[in-house]
RNA sequence: GCGCCGAUAGUGUAGUGGUUAUCACUAGGCGUUGCCAACGCCUAAACCCGGGUUCGAGUCCCGGUCGGCGCACCA
């Protein structure tokens, strides 16, 4: 066992040295909040994303789209990011500390600071004390600090653009196109994997809080009254630890319970949320997260966004950082579509046909346009409108236009009682949003894979990656770099590559050193060609974790390695 | 952003203001080696950046950058 306290240092040192993660533009001194994925890191991240794609695109059938990382200002005005994603801040002139201006106001007994204008707030807090050093602030400037990166589109800064703080907005604004693509019916889902940007005040904790990060989000558009997932049975009996709001408030431990039961008891708002909680658990286990380091925490009402009706975080336990929020699963209701419909003027609704057309009794008042039009001329439109809402008696109708009471005789309009058929209604779908921080998943995978054991009296460093995400999938070694062993090894390498397997050939140095090198980067299997190979056409396959070997006929190698990699069979069963 | 601490080959490190900057591992080459970091020979490789003090700075001072911790901030 290894001392878990310094795993972070050890795994980051290894990650840097072996080409998983590097500080960005290191020769110019790096920039906090940005990282480079090296050759092995990029490969591993790609495999992780592909597992994500397997779940959402293949299994769920939600197609992936790709929107720009820069969007025009209007998008973020509508989404609320321009307002809501910024804080009013000020700087204490005495200690230079940056402070939330509304927090300062609150500390001075002034409520509602967040809704004041900057000038008002500046005046309000002049008499307040600095929350850091306690001095009276005096006259300070209040300014907005927005977490979005701002840029200009085109020459002359004609148009303001922002780097997206989430991929979600691109999918919302494409709603009408998507609806058409999915042939006008609910539910449907769409996903996007890409970079998102947040100008964090203080990025720290390595890969945990980045200014540019990879976001994998799914937006599932559902009928507001039908939040039962059509494939709920897949995860209905799935059990996992839920840290509900109730448990958190009562200081209790998470409870392990099936999804079906959790929905039934009202702990989870609906089947959709429950389904994606379970799917997320399923996926995180597949990429190698240990179940005991996984829990799902429900947001308390106080921390939930005002529009979300239920929200959960998948949290992964890090020996360095504690419970880290890695995935957020929220029911965003109709907030986003309503906002974009309002601001853009494009209706974002779905026409839902009733099973049976509804017959509705309706009274229509049809004015005699030719007479009334001539009579009221410019007022005619207002008269028509007022008349259609009037309740006429036998003499006619009394209406009021611009404060003037008007009597319209019965012969100038017709009252028609009719039964009309309504075949359906326009509804604004609700959005279920699972949102994944890919970089945090990468870190969790690295941290949890890191291990040291003792082999032949020496410490062996090994990344115990799941075979599904290991960057290098198999290593091929000729025992000796001569006598034709190298040729056989190269042939096997090529045969593996033909099967789309990333195989690395290595003939340098002692065989033990080669095994260790691959152990350190988490390569799950190694094939060694020895002198017996020349006699009976067999090679050895070595398992990274147990260091055990079996002999296999060369012809079986590509297929065997494929099945070992995709988890169909385990080495221990061979 | 504030405060404290730190930064030396790819990695980890030693280094009283004074020769050519220490050591180990790693990496590359050659030899050796018949299954787990073996061995021999050889090679490559570093004082974060910018100022200042000094005859002389890896070392002292100031500023910056990056990293760690605490505070603050933060889906």
XYZ file of C-alpha atoms (C1' of nucleotides) in Angstrom:
649
model
C 0.000 0.000 0.000
C 1.155 3.511 -0.615
C 0.928 6.597 1.514
C -2.149 8.287 0.083
C -1.151 11.717 1.328
C 1.364 12.332 -1.396
C -0.362 10.541 -4.246
C -1.067 13.885 -5.859
C 2.623 14.803 -5.961
C 3.584 11.356 -7.179
C 0.966 10.995 -9.848
C 1.446 14.533 -11.162
C 5.195 14.021 -11.273
C 4.661 10.822 -13.249
C 2.041 12.462 -15.465
C 4.429 15.256 -16.321
C 7.448 13.017 -16.823
C 5.713 10.420 -18.976
C 3.684 12.802 -21.111
C 0.162 12.831 -19.723
C -0.150 16.424 -18.506
C 2.118 19.408 -18.959
C 1.930 23.035 -17.883
C 0.989 24.969 -21.016
C 3.570 27.017 -22.954
C 6.093 26.130 -20.316
C 9.004 27.844 -22.041
C 7.239 31.158 -21.510
C 6.422 30.405 -17.908
C 2.968 28.781 -18.190
C -0.383 30.305 -17.398
C -2.428 29.282 -14.402
C -5.648 27.515 -15.295
C -4.452 26.109 -18.601
C -2.824 22.760 -19.265
C -1.519 20.756 -22.190
C -2.369 17.112 -22.575
C 0.759 15.285 -23.681
C 0.780 12.262 -26.012
C -0.459 9.750 -23.447
C -2.821 12.185 -21.745
C -4.491 13.178 -24.994
C -4.912 9.518 -25.909
C -6.367 8.652 -22.540
C -8.723 11.624 -22.633
C -9.872 10.621 -26.088
C -10.658 7.093 -24.874
C -12.581 8.525 -21.952
C -14.596 10.757 -24.255
C -15.308 7.801 -26.489
C -16.702 5.851 -23.557
C -18.872 8.868 -22.832
C -19.967 8.824 -26.466
C -20.740 5.134 -26.201
C -23.193 5.821 -23.392
C -24.856 8.915 -24.770
C -24.629 8.598 -28.524
C -24.731 4.838 -29.051
C -26.777 3.675 -26.080
C -29.125 6.659 -25.682
C -29.210 7.641 -29.338
C -28.543 11.310 -28.705
C -26.580 12.689 -31.631
C -23.548 14.873 -31.098
C -23.360 18.364 -32.505
C -20.525 20.869 -32.579
C -21.072 24.581 -32.021
C -18.522 27.389 -31.967
C -16.742 28.140 -28.715
C -17.420 31.829 -29.318
C -20.966 33.120 -29.372
C -22.436 36.550 -29.836
C -23.474 38.659 -26.900
C -27.215 38.158 -27.416
C -26.886 34.481 -26.544
C -25.474 35.252 -23.135
C -27.861 38.095 -22.469
C -30.683 35.612 -22.934
C -29.003 32.800 -21.012
C -28.405 35.094 -18.085
C -24.649 34.558 -18.104
C -23.883 38.195 -18.776
C -25.711 39.223 -15.632
C -25.656 36.150 -13.508
C -22.149 35.007 -14.238
C -20.588 38.210 -12.937
C -20.015 39.510 -9.480
C -19.910 43.069 -8.261
C -16.505 43.526 -6.764
C -14.430 46.238 -5.160
C -10.916 46.527 -3.865
C -10.108 47.660 -0.354
C -7.774 50.690 -0.618
C -6.114 49.748 2.686
C -5.214 46.087 2.272
C -5.747 45.713 -1.514
C -8.028 42.779 -0.935
C -10.654 42.115 -3.598
C -14.098 41.783 -2.082
C -17.586 41.012 -3.232
C -19.202 44.446 -2.972
C -22.608 43.006 -2.110
C -21.015 40.970 0.677
C -19.452 44.149 2.044
C -22.838 45.856 1.939
C -24.437 42.931 3.702
C -21.736 43.062 6.366
C -22.668 46.706 6.901
C -26.333 45.864 7.260
C -27.308 46.954 3.749
C -29.477 44.438 1.951
C -30.028 44.021 -1.763
C -26.529 45.031 -2.808
C -26.511 42.610 -5.700
C -29.396 44.366 -7.420
C -28.089 47.951 -7.002
C -26.276 49.755 -9.752
C -22.535 49.999 -9.349
C -22.785 53.693 -8.455
C -25.470 53.095 -5.850
C -23.520 50.242 -4.363
C -20.328 52.266 -4.339
C -22.077 55.028 -2.390
C -23.708 52.501 -0.082
C -20.554 50.721 0.974
C -18.380 53.824 1.527
C -19.177 53.694 5.224
C -18.819 49.932 5.499
C -15.809 48.117 6.882
C -13.508 45.945 4.825
C -14.307 42.290 5.501
C -10.619 41.497 5.455
C -8.774 44.231 7.382
C -11.677 45.981 9.099
C -10.836 49.505 7.929
C -13.663 51.737 6.733
C -13.557 51.528 2.947
C -14.325 55.116 2.008
C -14.863 55.899 -1.655
C -14.214 52.785 -3.723
C -15.087 51.847 -7.243
C -17.506 48.987 -7.736
C -16.944 46.991 -10.922
C -18.349 43.888 -12.487
C -16.151 40.878 -12.703
C -17.554 38.502 -15.263
C -16.284 34.970 -15.430
C -16.668 34.945 -19.213
C -13.786 35.732 -21.536
C -14.755 38.632 -23.758
C -13.573 39.101 -27.311
C -14.524 41.024 -30.412
C -15.746 39.543 -33.659
C -14.343 41.014 -36.835
C -12.204 44.113 -37.311
C -12.956 47.328 -35.493
C -14.557 45.476 -32.570
C -17.984 45.906 -34.103
C -19.462 42.971 -32.397
C -18.912 41.584 -28.941
C -18.436 37.886 -28.505
C -17.780 35.700 -25.509
C -16.094 32.363 -25.110
C -18.792 29.987 -23.990
C -18.827 29.116 -20.290
C -20.721 25.912 -21.107
C -21.530 23.990 -24.270
C -25.221 23.916 -23.388
C -26.262 27.243 -24.878
C -25.265 26.134 -28.370
C -27.686 23.242 -28.100
C -30.502 25.414 -26.768
C -30.222 27.996 -29.509
C -30.288 25.211 -32.107
C -33.531 23.937 -30.640
C -35.864 24.469 -33.604
C -33.398 22.810 -36.001
C -32.945 19.905 -33.611
C -36.676 19.498 -33.141
C -37.100 19.263 -36.902
C -34.196 16.783 -37.117
C -35.901 14.561 -34.563
C -39.138 14.806 -36.580
C -41.084 17.015 -34.187
C -41.596 14.792 -31.234
C -40.432 14.438 -27.681
C -38.371 13.260 -25.994
C -35.081 13.741 -27.795
C -31.560 14.454 -26.730
C -28.469 16.071 -28.121
C -24.912 16.096 -26.846
C -21.763 18.086 -27.248
C -18.173 17.574 -26.165
C -15.916 20.549 -26.358
C -14.015 23.269 -24.646
C -15.665 25.695 -22.252
C -14.029 28.730 -20.724
C -14.331 30.445 -17.379
C -12.011 33.193 -16.290
C -11.619 31.896 -12.767
C -10.303 34.387 -10.272
C -7.939 31.882 -8.771
C -7.462 28.602 -10.624
C -5.748 26.080 -8.413
C -5.708 22.424 -7.627
C -4.010 21.396 -10.830
C -6.524 19.924 -13.242
C -9.504 20.491 -10.981
C -10.220 24.131 -11.664
C -9.194 25.179 -15.135
C -9.903 28.281 -17.162
C -10.261 26.177 -20.279
C -11.773 22.784 -19.764
C -13.486 20.024 -21.669
C -17.171 19.883 -21.065
C -19.350 16.971 -22.118
C -22.987 17.843 -21.866
C -26.249 16.239 -22.841
C -29.488 18.159 -23.150
C -32.549 15.975 -23.111
C -35.769 17.681 -24.099
C -38.768 16.114 -22.442
C -42.464 16.748 -22.039
C -42.969 18.679 -18.778
C -45.596 16.210 -17.608
C -43.848 13.078 -18.815
C -40.649 12.698 -16.892
C -40.713 8.915 -16.924
C -37.734 7.647 -18.866
C -38.803 5.217 -21.614
C -35.921 2.873 -20.756
C -36.074 3.304 -17.011
C -36.132 -0.456 -16.500
C -32.460 -0.525 -17.539
C -31.472 1.165 -14.278
C -34.587 0.709 -12.113
C -32.855 -1.777 -9.835
C -29.470 -0.061 -9.957
C -28.187 0.708 -6.468
C -25.752 3.397 -5.424
C -25.060 5.793 -2.555
C -27.295 8.847 -2.562
C -26.435 11.764 -0.344
C -29.797 13.458 -0.358
C -30.532 16.952 0.895
C -32.265 15.377 3.880
C -29.195 13.349 4.858
C -26.966 16.365 4.499
C -29.182 18.482 6.707
C -29.415 15.744 9.316
C -25.687 15.058 9.126
C -26.317 11.460 8.140
C -24.433 9.116 5.845
C -25.470 8.614 2.212
C -28.046 5.886 1.729
C -27.702 3.097 -0.802
C -30.982 2.442 -2.518
C -32.365 1.422 -5.928
C -33.341 4.114 -8.413
C -36.875 2.818 -8.518
C -37.214 3.163 -4.772
C -35.549 6.596 -4.723
C -38.027 7.959 -7.246
C -40.936 6.308 -5.462
C -39.928 7.887 -2.174
C -39.566 11.275 -3.841
C -35.854 11.523 -3.014
C -35.118 11.992 -6.708
C -37.485 14.297 -8.549
C -38.207 12.036 -11.523
C -37.136 8.983 -13.519
C -35.045 10.999 -15.931
C -32.798 12.373 -13.209
C -32.605 8.938 -11.572
C -31.775 7.292 -14.894
C -28.851 9.609 -15.591
C -27.584 9.353 -12.040
C -27.395 5.595 -12.537
C -25.957 5.873 -16.035
C -23.279 8.198 -14.686
C -22.425 5.765 -11.924
C -22.263 2.964 -14.489
C -19.922 4.983 -16.694
C -17.635 6.207 -13.920
C -17.168 2.639 -12.729
C -16.352 1.585 -16.305
C -13.584 4.158 -16.612
C -12.041 2.831 -13.424
C -13.472 4.860 -10.549
C -13.811 2.708 -7.457
C -17.382 2.483 -6.175
C -16.357 3.347 -2.633
C -15.037 6.637 -3.945
C -18.285 7.602 -5.620
C -21.335 9.283 -4.246
C -24.194 11.363 -5.550
C -24.970 14.517 -3.645
C -28.204 16.394 -4.024
C -28.038 20.173 -4.044
C -29.629 21.884 -1.098
C -32.422 24.315 -2.016
C -30.079 27.173 -1.117
C -27.350 26.219 -3.583
C -29.568 25.162 -6.448
C -29.972 27.563 -9.349
C -33.352 29.253 -9.111
C -34.641 27.585 -12.275
C -33.544 24.038 -11.519
C -36.149 21.833 -9.918
C -33.677 19.167 -8.861
C -29.922 18.951 -9.115
C -27.341 16.324 -8.190
C -23.577 16.169 -8.345
C -21.618 13.018 -8.908
C -18.706 13.404 -6.546
C -15.481 11.442 -6.737
C -13.322 11.143 -3.658
C -9.805 12.404 -4.149
C -7.188 11.634 -1.530
C -5.902 15.134 -2.134
C -8.989 17.274 -2.612
C -11.746 15.351 -0.833
C -15.084 14.968 -2.591
C -14.785 16.620 -6.005
C -17.863 17.553 -8.029
C -17.294 15.947 -11.381
C -20.710 15.612 -12.956
C -23.811 17.739 -12.483
C -27.241 16.374 -13.327
C -30.039 18.913 -13.280
C -33.625 19.348 -14.289
C -33.413 22.840 -15.787
C -37.159 22.955 -16.489
C -38.139 25.292 -19.346
C -35.861 28.095 -18.192
C -33.431 28.071 -21.114
C -35.872 27.584 -23.954
C -38.262 30.193 -22.570
C -35.433 32.690 -22.215
C -34.116 32.146 -25.751
C -37.633 32.209 -27.213
C -38.317 35.516 -25.520
C -35.062 37.186 -26.464
C -34.813 35.845 -29.993
C -38.500 36.049 -30.892
C -38.393 32.476 -32.162
C -41.010 30.221 -30.588
C -39.336 27.227 -29.002
C -42.263 24.966 -28.464
C -43.340 21.529 -29.550
C -46.811 20.859 -30.869
C -48.161 17.947 -28.912
C -51.104 16.269 -30.584
C -53.864 15.028 -28.282
C -54.799 11.388 -28.566
C -58.353 12.513 -29.270
C -59.053 15.988 -30.608
C -60.691 18.082 -27.924
C -64.021 19.658 -28.754
C -64.210 23.140 -27.370
C -67.308 25.307 -27.198
C -66.433 28.751 -28.368
C -68.383 31.952 -28.922
C -67.041 34.185 -31.632
C -68.187 37.709 -32.290
C -67.821 38.629 -35.921
C -68.131 42.343 -36.569
C -69.559 43.746 -39.731
C -66.304 45.119 -40.981
C -67.552 47.123 -43.906
C -69.904 49.233 -41.800
C -67.840 49.528 -38.620
C -64.661 50.184 -40.560
C -66.075 53.165 -42.317
C -67.700 54.422 -39.114
C -64.676 54.245 -36.829
C -61.826 54.516 -39.316
C -58.584 54.819 -37.320
C -60.268 53.461 -34.227
C -61.701 50.513 -36.093
C -58.990 48.068 -35.050
C -59.451 48.900 -31.363
C -63.192 48.576 -31.746
C -62.901 45.151 -33.340
C -60.607 43.967 -30.562
C -62.873 45.274 -27.821
C -65.917 43.815 -29.479
C -64.457 40.333 -29.738
C -64.069 40.288 -25.932
C -67.460 41.797 -25.213
C -70.482 40.068 -23.740
C -73.362 41.311 -25.856
C -77.053 41.331 -24.822
C -80.110 41.429 -27.042
C -79.653 45.133 -27.924
C -76.022 44.934 -28.790
C -72.689 45.292 -27.004
C -71.228 47.913 -24.715
C -67.550 48.399 -25.287
C -64.935 50.847 -24.128
C -62.251 52.234 -26.408
C -59.752 54.768 -25.128
C -62.013 55.522 -22.168
C -64.963 56.209 -24.465
C -68.062 54.097 -24.024
C -69.459 52.916 -27.313
C -72.623 51.023 -28.061
C -72.529 48.696 -31.014
C -76.013 47.719 -32.187
C -76.784 44.033 -32.544
C -77.186 44.262 -36.316
C -73.569 45.293 -36.790
C -72.149 42.026 -35.596
C -72.912 38.392 -35.526
C -72.563 36.102 -32.506
C -71.575 32.680 -33.587
C -71.506 29.780 -31.099
C -69.388 27.035 -32.498
C -67.695 23.836 -31.487
C -64.140 23.653 -32.674
C -61.725 20.804 -32.623
C -58.357 21.388 -30.933
C -55.937 18.769 -32.037
C -53.094 19.553 -29.674
C -51.127 22.222 -27.887
C -47.791 23.992 -27.997
C -45.672 23.245 -24.997
C -42.181 24.323 -23.952
C -40.158 21.206 -23.218
C -38.220 20.785 -20.023
C -34.530 20.083 -20.176
C -32.693 17.361 -18.298
C -28.994 18.136 -18.308
C -26.169 15.792 -17.352
C -22.943 17.809 -17.509
C -19.501 16.226 -17.185
C -16.127 17.774 -16.393
C -13.867 15.588 -18.518
C -10.641 16.951 -17.058
C -11.787 16.171 -13.549
C -12.604 12.658 -14.679
C -9.116 12.367 -16.154
C -7.577 13.473 -12.883
C -9.699 11.071 -10.871
C -8.716 8.223 -13.171
C -5.024 9.058 -12.855
C -5.151 9.438 -9.104
C -7.029 6.211 -8.582
C -4.930 4.250 -11.031
C -1.702 5.177 -9.286
C -0.276 2.386 -7.229
C 2.999 1.055 -5.958
C 3.671 -2.559 -5.115
C 6.700 -4.665 -4.369
C 8.090 -6.838 -7.157
C 11.251 -8.835 -6.505
C 12.003 -6.715 -3.490
C 11.774 -3.466 -5.381
C 9.044 -0.861 -5.550
C 7.086 -1.061 -8.758
C 5.116 1.980 -9.905
C 2.030 1.041 -11.845
C -0.990 2.838 -13.225
C -3.830 0.375 -12.863
C -5.917 1.789 -15.686
C -8.972 -0.011 -16.870
C -7.926 -1.636 -20.181
C -10.651 0.440 -21.843
C -8.862 3.727 -21.203
C -5.166 2.825 -21.137
C -3.413 4.972 -23.753
C -1.058 2.238 -24.928
C -3.054 -0.961 -25.124
C -0.387 -3.584 -25.546
C 3.393 -3.715 -25.678
C 5.316 -6.174 -27.829
C 8.810 -7.266 -26.807
C 11.272 -9.580 -28.476
C 13.168 -11.221 -25.629
C 16.368 -10.654 -27.579
C 16.943 -8.186 -30.313
C 18.264 -10.866 -32.696
C 17.817 -14.394 -34.021
C 14.647 -13.316 -35.819
C 12.759 -12.677 -32.603
C 12.581 -8.987 -33.485
C 11.053 -9.761 -36.876
C 8.343 -11.919 -35.343
C 7.657 -9.190 -32.780
C 7.276 -6.560 -35.475
C 4.889 -8.798 -37.408
C 2.748 -9.275 -34.315
C 2.784 -5.511 -33.700
C 1.495 -4.920 -37.224
C -1.176 -7.582 -36.869
C -2.407 -5.842 -33.709
C -2.364 -2.437 -35.355
C -4.543 -3.820 -38.124
C -7.121 -4.569 -35.438
C -7.000 -0.859 -34.463
C -5.054 -1.678 -31.328
C -2.409 0.756 -30.167
C 0.573 -1.567 -29.832
C 4.025 -0.361 -28.918
C 7.100 -2.287 -30.013
C 10.138 -2.046 -27.747
C 13.406 -3.948 -27.990
C 15.674 -1.742 -25.923
C 17.430 -2.943 -22.789
C 16.582 -5.691 -20.373
C 13.139 -7.253 -20.555
C 12.372 -6.345 -16.942
C 13.022 -2.691 -17.591
C 10.644 -2.777 -20.556
C 7.891 -4.307 -18.425
C 8.401 -1.600 -15.799
C 8.245 1.177 -18.344
C 4.881 -0.057 -19.589
C 3.606 -0.640 -16.042
C 4.295 2.988 -15.293
C 2.118 4.233 -18.140
C -0.600 1.698 -17.419
C -0.280 -0.563 -20.461
C -2.458 -3.498 -19.448
C -0.785 -6.282 -21.451
C 2.625 -7.164 -22.810
C 3.497 -9.804 -25.364
C 6.942 -11.346 -25.297
C 8.479 -13.332 -28.108
C 11.089 -15.810 -26.853
C 13.029 -18.744 -28.267
C 10.143 -21.118 -27.699
C 8.166 -19.007 -30.147
C 10.364 -20.281 -32.934
C 9.611 -23.868 -31.956
C 5.883 -23.877 -31.313
C 4.563 -20.562 -32.655
C 3.466 -19.366 -29.197
C 4.210 -16.175 -27.298
C 3.623 -15.073 -23.720
C 0.950 -12.581 -22.718
C 1.691 -10.813 -19.476
C -0.896 -9.148 -17.281
C 0.137 -5.788 -15.860
C -1.574 -6.133 -12.484
C -0.709 -9.707 -11.557
C 2.496 -9.866 -13.623
C 1.390 -13.371 -14.538
C 1.974 -14.821 -17.986
C 0.230 -17.297 -20.207
C 1.354 -18.868 -23.470
C -0.825 -18.280 -26.485
C -0.581 -19.239 -30.133
C 0.422 -16.225 -32.234
C -2.631 -16.541 -34.474
C -4.938 -16.038 -31.507
C -3.198 -12.865 -30.325
C -5.140 -10.067 -32.084
C -8.504 -11.492 -31.151
C -7.460 -12.347 -27.601
C -6.060 -8.867 -26.985
C -9.220 -7.289 -28.418
C -11.462 -9.193 -26.040
C -9.174 -8.479 -23.103
C -9.243 -4.773 -23.933
C -12.977 -4.416 -24.280
C -13.567 -6.316 -21.070
C -15.352 -9.301 -22.614
C -12.943 -11.589 -20.806
C -10.561 -11.056 -17.938
C -6.996 -12.214 -17.809
C -7.619 -14.043 -14.539
C -10.119 -16.350 -16.270
C -7.590 -17.522 -18.852
C -6.246 39.043 -5.544
C -4.009 39.076 -0.226
C -0.717 36.442 3.291
C 2.975 32.483 4.137
C 6.291 28.996 1.668
C 8.846 27.251 -2.576
C 11.329 27.081 -7.734
C 18.751 23.940 -9.622
C 19.394 18.488 -15.979
C 13.543 14.705 -18.227
C 12.544 13.410 -12.610
C 14.095 13.778 -7.508
C 17.935 16.392 -5.182
C 23.076 18.718 -2.856
C 25.066 23.333 -2.814
C 28.809 28.867 3.791
C 28.771 35.499 -1.904
C 34.432 32.951 -4.723
C 37.608 27.064 -9.628
C 34.651 23.818 -14.672
C 27.376 23.468 -10.005
C 26.655 17.594 -6.371
C 24.526 12.932 -6.496
C 20.959 9.329 -7.947
C 17.451 7.723 -11.237
C 15.911 8.405 -16.246
C 17.162 8.953 -21.459
C 20.530 7.927 -25.944
C 24.820 4.805 -28.020
C 27.869 0.304 -27.782
C 28.734 -4.286 -25.457
C 26.631 -7.983 -22.396
C 22.094 -10.314 -20.984
C 17.482 -16.585 -22.594
C 11.260 -13.259 -18.817
C 10.490 -8.665 -14.597
C 14.048 -1.488 -13.046
C 20.978 -6.706 -13.635
C 26.015 -5.254 -15.371
C 30.262 -2.554 -17.983
C 31.981 1.570 -21.049
C 30.584 6.095 -23.322
C 27.242 10.355 -24.200
C 23.581 14.154 -23.478
C 21.251 17.204 -19.967
C 19.860 22.315 -15.168
C 20.495 27.325 -11.489
C 12.140 30.200 -13.587
C 12.126 35.475 -15.803
C 13.581 40.782 -15.217
C 16.023 44.370 -12.377
C 19.360 45.654 -8.208
C 23.570 45.159 -4.517
C 28.738 43.335 -5.249
C 35.264 42.996 -7.868
C 32.169 38.545 -8.104
C 25.070 36.190 -7.260
C 22.424 29.417 -7.925
C 23.211 31.811 -3.034
C 21.526 38.505 -0.765
C 17.470 42.405 -2.068
C 13.125 44.072 -5.175
C 9.420 43.003 -8.931
C 7.063 39.352 -12.028
C 5.659 34.227 -13.468
C 4.471 29.418 -12.018
C 3.396 25.881 -8.017
C 1.760 24.501 -2.786
C -0.968 25.956 1.672
C -4.428 29.449 4.288
C -8.038 33.362 3.288
C -11.192 35.258 -0.319
C -13.660 33.887 -4.815
C -16.081 30.056 -7.625
C -20.592 25.465 -11.418
